[in-house]
Short mmCIF file of C-alpha atoms in Angstrom, two decimals:
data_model
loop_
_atom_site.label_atom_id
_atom_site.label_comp_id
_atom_site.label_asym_id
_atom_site.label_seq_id
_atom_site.Cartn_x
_atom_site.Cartn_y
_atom_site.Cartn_z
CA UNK A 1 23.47 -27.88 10.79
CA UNK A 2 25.88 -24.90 10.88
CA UNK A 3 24.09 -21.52 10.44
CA UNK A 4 25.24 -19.92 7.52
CA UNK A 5 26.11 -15.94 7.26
CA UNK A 6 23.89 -13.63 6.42
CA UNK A 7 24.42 -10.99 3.78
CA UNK A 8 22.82 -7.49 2.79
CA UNK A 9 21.02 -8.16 -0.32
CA UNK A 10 21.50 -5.98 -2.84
CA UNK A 11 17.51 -6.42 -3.82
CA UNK A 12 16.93 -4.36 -0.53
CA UNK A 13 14.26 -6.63 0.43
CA UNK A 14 13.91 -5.67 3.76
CA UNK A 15 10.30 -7.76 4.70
CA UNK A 16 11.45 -11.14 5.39
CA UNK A 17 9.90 -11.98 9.01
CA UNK A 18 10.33 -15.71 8.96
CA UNK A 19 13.85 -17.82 9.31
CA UNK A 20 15.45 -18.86 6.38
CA UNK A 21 14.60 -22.64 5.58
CA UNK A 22 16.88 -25.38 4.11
CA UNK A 23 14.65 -27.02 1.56
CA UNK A 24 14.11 -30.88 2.60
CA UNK A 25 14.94 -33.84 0.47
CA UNK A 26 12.82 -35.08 -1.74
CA UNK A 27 10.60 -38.30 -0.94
CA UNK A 28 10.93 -41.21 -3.15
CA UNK A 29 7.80 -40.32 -4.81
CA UNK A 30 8.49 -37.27 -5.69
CA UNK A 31 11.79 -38.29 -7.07
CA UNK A 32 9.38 -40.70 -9.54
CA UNK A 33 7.66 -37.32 -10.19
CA UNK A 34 10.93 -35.60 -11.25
CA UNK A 35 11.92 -38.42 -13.05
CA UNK A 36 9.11 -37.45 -15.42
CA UNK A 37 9.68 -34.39 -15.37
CA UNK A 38 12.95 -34.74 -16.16
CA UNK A 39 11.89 -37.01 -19.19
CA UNK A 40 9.50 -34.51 -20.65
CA UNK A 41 12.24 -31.18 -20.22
CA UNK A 42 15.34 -33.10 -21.39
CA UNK A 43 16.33 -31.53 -24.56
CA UNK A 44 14.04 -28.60 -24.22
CA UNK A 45 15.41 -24.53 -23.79
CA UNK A 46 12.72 -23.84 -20.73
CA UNK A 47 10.90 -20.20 -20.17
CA UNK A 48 10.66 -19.96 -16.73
CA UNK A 49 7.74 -18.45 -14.51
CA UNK A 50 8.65 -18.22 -10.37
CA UNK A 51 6.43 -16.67 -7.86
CA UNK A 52 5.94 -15.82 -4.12
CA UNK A 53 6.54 -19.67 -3.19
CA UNK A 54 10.19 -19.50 -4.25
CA UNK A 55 10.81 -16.77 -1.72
CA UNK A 56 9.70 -18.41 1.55
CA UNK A 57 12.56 -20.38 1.85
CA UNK A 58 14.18 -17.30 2.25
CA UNK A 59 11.84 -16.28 5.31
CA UNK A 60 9.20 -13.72 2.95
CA UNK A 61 5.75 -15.19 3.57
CA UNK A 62 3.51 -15.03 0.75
CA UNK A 63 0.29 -13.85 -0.06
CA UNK A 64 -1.59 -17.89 -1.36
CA UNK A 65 0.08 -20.32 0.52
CA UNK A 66 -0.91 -22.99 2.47
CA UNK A 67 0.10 -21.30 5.64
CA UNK A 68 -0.56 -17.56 4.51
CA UNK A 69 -2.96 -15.54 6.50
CA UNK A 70 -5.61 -13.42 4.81
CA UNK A 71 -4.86 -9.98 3.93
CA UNK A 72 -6.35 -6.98 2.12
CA UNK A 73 -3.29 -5.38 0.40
CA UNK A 74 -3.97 -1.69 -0.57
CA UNK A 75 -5.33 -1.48 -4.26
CA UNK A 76 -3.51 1.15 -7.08
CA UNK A 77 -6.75 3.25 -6.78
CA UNK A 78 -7.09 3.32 -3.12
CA UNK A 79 -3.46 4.43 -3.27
CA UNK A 80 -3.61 7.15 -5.67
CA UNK A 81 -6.83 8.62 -4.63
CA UNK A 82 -6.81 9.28 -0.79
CA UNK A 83 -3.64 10.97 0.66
CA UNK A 84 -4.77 9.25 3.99
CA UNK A 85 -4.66 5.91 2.89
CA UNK A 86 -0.46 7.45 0.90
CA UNK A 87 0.02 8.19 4.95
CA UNK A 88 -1.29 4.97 6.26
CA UNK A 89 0.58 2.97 3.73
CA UNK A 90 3.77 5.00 4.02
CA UNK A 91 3.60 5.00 7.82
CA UNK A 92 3.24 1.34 8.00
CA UNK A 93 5.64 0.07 5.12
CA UNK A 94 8.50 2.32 6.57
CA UNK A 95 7.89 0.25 9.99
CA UNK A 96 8.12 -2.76 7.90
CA UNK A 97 11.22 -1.85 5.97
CA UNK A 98 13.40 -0.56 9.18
CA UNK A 99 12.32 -3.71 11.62
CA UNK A 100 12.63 -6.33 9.23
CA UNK A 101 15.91 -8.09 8.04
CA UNK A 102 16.90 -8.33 4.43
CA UNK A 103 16.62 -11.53 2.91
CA UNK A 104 19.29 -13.91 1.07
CA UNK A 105 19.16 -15.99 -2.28
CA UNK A 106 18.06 -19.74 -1.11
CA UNK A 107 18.39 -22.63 -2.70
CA UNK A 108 15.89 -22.64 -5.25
CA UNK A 109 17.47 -19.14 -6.52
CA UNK A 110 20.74 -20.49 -6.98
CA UNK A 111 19.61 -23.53 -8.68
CA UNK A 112 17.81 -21.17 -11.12
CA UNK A 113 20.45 -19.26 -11.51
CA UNK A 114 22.74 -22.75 -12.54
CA UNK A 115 19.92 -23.72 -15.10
CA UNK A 116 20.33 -20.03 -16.93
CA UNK A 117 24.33 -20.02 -16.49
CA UNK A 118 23.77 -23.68 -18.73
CA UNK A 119 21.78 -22.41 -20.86
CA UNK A 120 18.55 -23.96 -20.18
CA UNK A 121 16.59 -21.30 -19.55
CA UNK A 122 15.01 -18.94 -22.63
CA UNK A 123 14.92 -16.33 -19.79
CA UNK A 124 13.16 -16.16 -16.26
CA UNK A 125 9.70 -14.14 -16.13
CA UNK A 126 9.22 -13.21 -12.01
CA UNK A 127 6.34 -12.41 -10.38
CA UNK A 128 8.46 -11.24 -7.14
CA UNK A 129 9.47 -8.27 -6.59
CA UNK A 130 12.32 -8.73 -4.06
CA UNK A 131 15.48 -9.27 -6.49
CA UNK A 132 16.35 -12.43 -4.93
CA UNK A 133 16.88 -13.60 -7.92
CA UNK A 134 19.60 -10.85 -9.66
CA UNK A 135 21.10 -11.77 -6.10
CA UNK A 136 21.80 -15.09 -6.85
CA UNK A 137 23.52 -14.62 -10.46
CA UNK A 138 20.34 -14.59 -12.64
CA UNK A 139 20.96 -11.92 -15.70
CA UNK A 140 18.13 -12.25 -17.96
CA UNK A 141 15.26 -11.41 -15.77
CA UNK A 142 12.18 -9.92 -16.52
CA UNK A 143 10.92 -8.32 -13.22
CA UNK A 144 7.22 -8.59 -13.93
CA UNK A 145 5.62 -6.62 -11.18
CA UNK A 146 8.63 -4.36 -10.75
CA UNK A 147 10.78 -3.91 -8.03
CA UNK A 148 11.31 -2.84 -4.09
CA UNK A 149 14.49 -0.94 -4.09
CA UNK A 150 12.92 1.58 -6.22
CA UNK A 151 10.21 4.36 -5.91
CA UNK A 152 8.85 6.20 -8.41
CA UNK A 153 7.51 9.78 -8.39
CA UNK A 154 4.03 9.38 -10.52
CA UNK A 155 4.27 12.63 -11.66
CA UNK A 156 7.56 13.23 -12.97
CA UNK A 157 8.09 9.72 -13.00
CA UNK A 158 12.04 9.66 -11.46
CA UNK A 159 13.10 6.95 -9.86
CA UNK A 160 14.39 6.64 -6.30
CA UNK A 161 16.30 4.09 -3.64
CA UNK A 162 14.03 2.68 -1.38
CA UNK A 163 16.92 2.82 0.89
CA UNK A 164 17.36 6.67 -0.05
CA UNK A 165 13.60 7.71 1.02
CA UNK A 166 14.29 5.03 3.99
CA UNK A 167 16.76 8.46 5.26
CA UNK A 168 14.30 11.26 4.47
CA UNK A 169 11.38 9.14 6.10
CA UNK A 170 13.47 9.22 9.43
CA UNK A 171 14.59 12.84 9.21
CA UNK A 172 10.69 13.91 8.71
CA UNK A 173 9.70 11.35 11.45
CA UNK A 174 12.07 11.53 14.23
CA UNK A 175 11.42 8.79 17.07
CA UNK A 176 8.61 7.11 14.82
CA UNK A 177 10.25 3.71 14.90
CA UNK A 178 10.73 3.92 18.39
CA UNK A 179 7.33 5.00 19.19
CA UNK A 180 6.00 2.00 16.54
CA UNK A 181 8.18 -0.30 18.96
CA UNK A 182 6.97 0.69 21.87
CA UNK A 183 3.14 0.30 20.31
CA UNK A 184 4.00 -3.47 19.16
CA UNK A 185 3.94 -4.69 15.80
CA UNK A 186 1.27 -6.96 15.15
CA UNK A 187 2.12 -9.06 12.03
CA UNK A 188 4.44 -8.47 8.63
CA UNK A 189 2.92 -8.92 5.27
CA UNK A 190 4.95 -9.99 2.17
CA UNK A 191 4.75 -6.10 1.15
CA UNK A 192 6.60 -4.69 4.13
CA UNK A 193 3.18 -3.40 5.42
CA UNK A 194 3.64 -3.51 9.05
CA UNK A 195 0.19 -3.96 10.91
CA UNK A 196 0.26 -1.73 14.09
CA UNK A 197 -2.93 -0.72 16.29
CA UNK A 198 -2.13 2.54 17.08
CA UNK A 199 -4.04 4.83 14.59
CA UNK A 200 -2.80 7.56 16.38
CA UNK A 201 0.68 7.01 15.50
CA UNK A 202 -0.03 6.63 11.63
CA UNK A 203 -1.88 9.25 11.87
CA UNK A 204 0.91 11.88 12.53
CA UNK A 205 3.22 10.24 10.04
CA UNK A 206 4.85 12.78 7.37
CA UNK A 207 5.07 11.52 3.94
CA UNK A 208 7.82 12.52 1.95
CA UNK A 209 6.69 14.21 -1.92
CA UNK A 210 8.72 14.01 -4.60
CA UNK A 211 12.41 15.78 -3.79
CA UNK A 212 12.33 16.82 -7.56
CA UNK A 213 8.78 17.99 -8.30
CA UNK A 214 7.07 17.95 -5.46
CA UNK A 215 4.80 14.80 -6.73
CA UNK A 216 3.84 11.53 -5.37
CA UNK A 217 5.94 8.76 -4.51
CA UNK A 218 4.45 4.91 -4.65
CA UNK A 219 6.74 2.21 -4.19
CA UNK A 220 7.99 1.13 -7.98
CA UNK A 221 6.11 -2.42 -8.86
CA UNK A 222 2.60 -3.11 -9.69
CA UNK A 223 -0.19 -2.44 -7.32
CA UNK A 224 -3.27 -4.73 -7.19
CA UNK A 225 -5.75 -3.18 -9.26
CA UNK A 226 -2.53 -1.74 -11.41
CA UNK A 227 -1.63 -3.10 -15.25
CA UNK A 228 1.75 -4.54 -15.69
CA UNK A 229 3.79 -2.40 -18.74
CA UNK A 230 2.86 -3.60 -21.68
CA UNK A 231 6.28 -3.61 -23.16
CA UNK A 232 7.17 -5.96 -20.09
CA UNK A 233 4.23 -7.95 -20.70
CA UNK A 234 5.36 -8.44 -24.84
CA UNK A 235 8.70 -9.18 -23.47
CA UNK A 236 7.54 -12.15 -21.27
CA UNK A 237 5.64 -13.58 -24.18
CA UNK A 238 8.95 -13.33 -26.24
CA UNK A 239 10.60 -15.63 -23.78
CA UNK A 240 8.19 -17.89 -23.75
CA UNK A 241 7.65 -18.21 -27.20
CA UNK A 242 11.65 -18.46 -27.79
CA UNK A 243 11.35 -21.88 -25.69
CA UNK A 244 9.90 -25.05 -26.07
CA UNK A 245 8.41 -25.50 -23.08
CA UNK A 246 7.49 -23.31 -19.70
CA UNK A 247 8.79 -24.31 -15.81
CA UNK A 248 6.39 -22.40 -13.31
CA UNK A 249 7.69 -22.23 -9.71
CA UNK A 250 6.29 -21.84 -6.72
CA UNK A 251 2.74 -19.28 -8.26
CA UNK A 252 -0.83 -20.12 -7.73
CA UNK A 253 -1.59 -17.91 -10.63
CA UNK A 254 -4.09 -16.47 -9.33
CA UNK A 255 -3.75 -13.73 -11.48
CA UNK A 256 -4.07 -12.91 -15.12
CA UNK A 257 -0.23 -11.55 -15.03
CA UNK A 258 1.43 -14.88 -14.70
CA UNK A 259 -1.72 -17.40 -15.94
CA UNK A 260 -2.18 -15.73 -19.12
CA UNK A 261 1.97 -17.37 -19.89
CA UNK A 262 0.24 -20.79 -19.23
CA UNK A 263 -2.67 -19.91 -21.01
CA UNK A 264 -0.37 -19.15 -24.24
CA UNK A 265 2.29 -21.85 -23.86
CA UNK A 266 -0.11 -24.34 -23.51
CA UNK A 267 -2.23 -22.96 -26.71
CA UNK A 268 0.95 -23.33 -28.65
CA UNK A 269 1.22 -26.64 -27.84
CA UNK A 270 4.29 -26.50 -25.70
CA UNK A 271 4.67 -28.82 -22.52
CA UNK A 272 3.93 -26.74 -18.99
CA UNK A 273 5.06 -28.20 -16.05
CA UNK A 274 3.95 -26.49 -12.60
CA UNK A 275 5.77 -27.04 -9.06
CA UNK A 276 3.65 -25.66 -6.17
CA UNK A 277 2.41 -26.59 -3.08
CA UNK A 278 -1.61 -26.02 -3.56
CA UNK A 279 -3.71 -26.04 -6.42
CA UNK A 280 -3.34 -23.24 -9.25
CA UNK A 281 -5.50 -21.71 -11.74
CA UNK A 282 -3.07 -22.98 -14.16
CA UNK A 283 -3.51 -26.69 -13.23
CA UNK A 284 -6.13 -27.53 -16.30
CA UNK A 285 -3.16 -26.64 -18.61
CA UNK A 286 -0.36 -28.46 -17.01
CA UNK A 287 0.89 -31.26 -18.55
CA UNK A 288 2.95 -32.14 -14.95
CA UNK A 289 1.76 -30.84 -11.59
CA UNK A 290 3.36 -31.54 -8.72
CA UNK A 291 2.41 -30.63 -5.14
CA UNK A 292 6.30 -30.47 -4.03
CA UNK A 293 8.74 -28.21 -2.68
CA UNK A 294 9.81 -25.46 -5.00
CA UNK A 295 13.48 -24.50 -4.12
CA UNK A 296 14.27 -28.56 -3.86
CA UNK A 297 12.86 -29.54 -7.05
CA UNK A 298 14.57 -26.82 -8.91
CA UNK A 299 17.74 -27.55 -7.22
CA UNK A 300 17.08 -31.48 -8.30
CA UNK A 301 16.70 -30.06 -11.92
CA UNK A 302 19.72 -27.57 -12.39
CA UNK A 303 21.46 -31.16 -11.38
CA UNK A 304 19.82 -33.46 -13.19
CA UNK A 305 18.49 -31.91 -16.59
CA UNK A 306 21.29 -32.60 -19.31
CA UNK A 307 23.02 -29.77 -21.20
CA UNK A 308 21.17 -29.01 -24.61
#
């Protein structure tokens, strides 16, 4: 198969660490399985829920997944609190971000993108933060746990480019990233965060404050431990409620964020169908589950689902 071009995404990703994949066909099964999926959506505007499993298509490993390896991702309190654990995370995320190679749209984003350009689609509710999905032509997005081409200054609370403080992490660190190369990088998590054994190295990293105030900058989506906006949060229910029935994609709702949509369409009586490979916590309330690829089966449905 020809190799296809890579772009610079405009989401600034920057954390992908695994080759783009072209989503396989689907088996005959699972084509039965679509079929009734396709049975149940036909005729229905769909609210749509994606999370981390869209994206590895696109080379970001996730957090859940069947091959995803155990991590302990920094918490909002261990963030704010400790200005060693600011440097550690700083230190290790600006590794991530200057070794790692933006990521592209796949499949699965484009296809989502076709079901919204349709009409299909009430609106799309994301629990990623990588903007794969603006990428690919989606407009009505609701960006659930925020976004990685921003920082945010909690004190003053401007906004940034991650690419901008990318620059003024390199002037205040001169030859970190080669030093960090010459240490070895040990493994890349979904978040950027860049696991490197050499404490002394993180150690003397210089975080950058706030060019405005002075205050603390923390990357501009939702820590663990962190509430989502509430204004976001009504927004999502909006969509959800404005459609008669809810598509989740590639999320083991594991957490409240993204179940609690599941937990209200399905208490409204409105069908929920969930794609992902693994079990979810929103299984009880599905009225389809598959165990099937993500970016395929959406691309089988922005071909197959007639036009309202």
């Amino acid at each position: 198969m020809e190799q296809r071009q890579r772009g610079v995404g405009v989401g600034l990703t920057g954390f992908a660490s695994r080759p783009a994949a072209y989503p396989a066909s689907l088996a005959d099964e699972q084509l039965q399985e679509m079929e009734s999926v396709r049975a149940l959506l036909s005729g229905k505007r769909l609210a749509l829920l994606t999370g981390a499993g869209l994206s590895t298509d696109s080379g970001i490993p996730d957090y859940r997944g069947p091959d995803a390896v155990p991590r302990s991702p920094m918490t909002y309190q261990e963030f704010v609190r400790d200005p060693a654990n600011r440097q550690r995370y700083w230190a290790r995320n600006h590794i991530g971000w200057s070794h790692l190679r933006h990521a592209d749209p796949n499949q699965g984003h484009r296809a989502v993108a076709e079901l919204e350009r349709r009409g299909l689609l009430s609106g799309l509710i994301t629990q990623n933060v990588d903007r794969l999905h603006e990428e690919a032509g989606s407009t009505n997005v609701i960006d659930l746990h925020g976004r990685y081409d921003q920082v945010v200054c909690l004190d003053c609370r401007r906004t940034y480019t991650r690419r901008l403080l990318a620059g003024v992490l390199s002037e205040l660190n001169p030859e970190f990233l080669e030093r960090a190369t010459e240490s070895g990088l040990v493994e890349m998590a979904p978040d950027a965060d860049a696991t490197v054994d050499d404490s002394a190295l993180i150690s003397s990293f210089v975080v950058s404050a706030c060019p405005a105030c002075g205050g603390t900058l923390k990357p501009d989506f939702v820590y663990f431990g962190e509430n989502v906006p509430k204004e976001r949060v009504e927004a999502a229910y909006a969509m959800v409620d404005s459609a008669a029935a809810l598509l989740v994609a590639g999320s083991s709702l594991t957490v409240m964020s993204g179940l609690r949509f599941v937990r209200h369409a399905a208490k409204e009586g409105k069908p929920v169908v969930i794609i992902n490979r693994g079990e979810t916590r929103g299984d009880p309330q599905a009225t389809i589950k598959l165990h099937t690829g993500v970016s395929e089966s959406l691309t089988w449905l922005a071909a197959e689902l007639p036009d309202l």
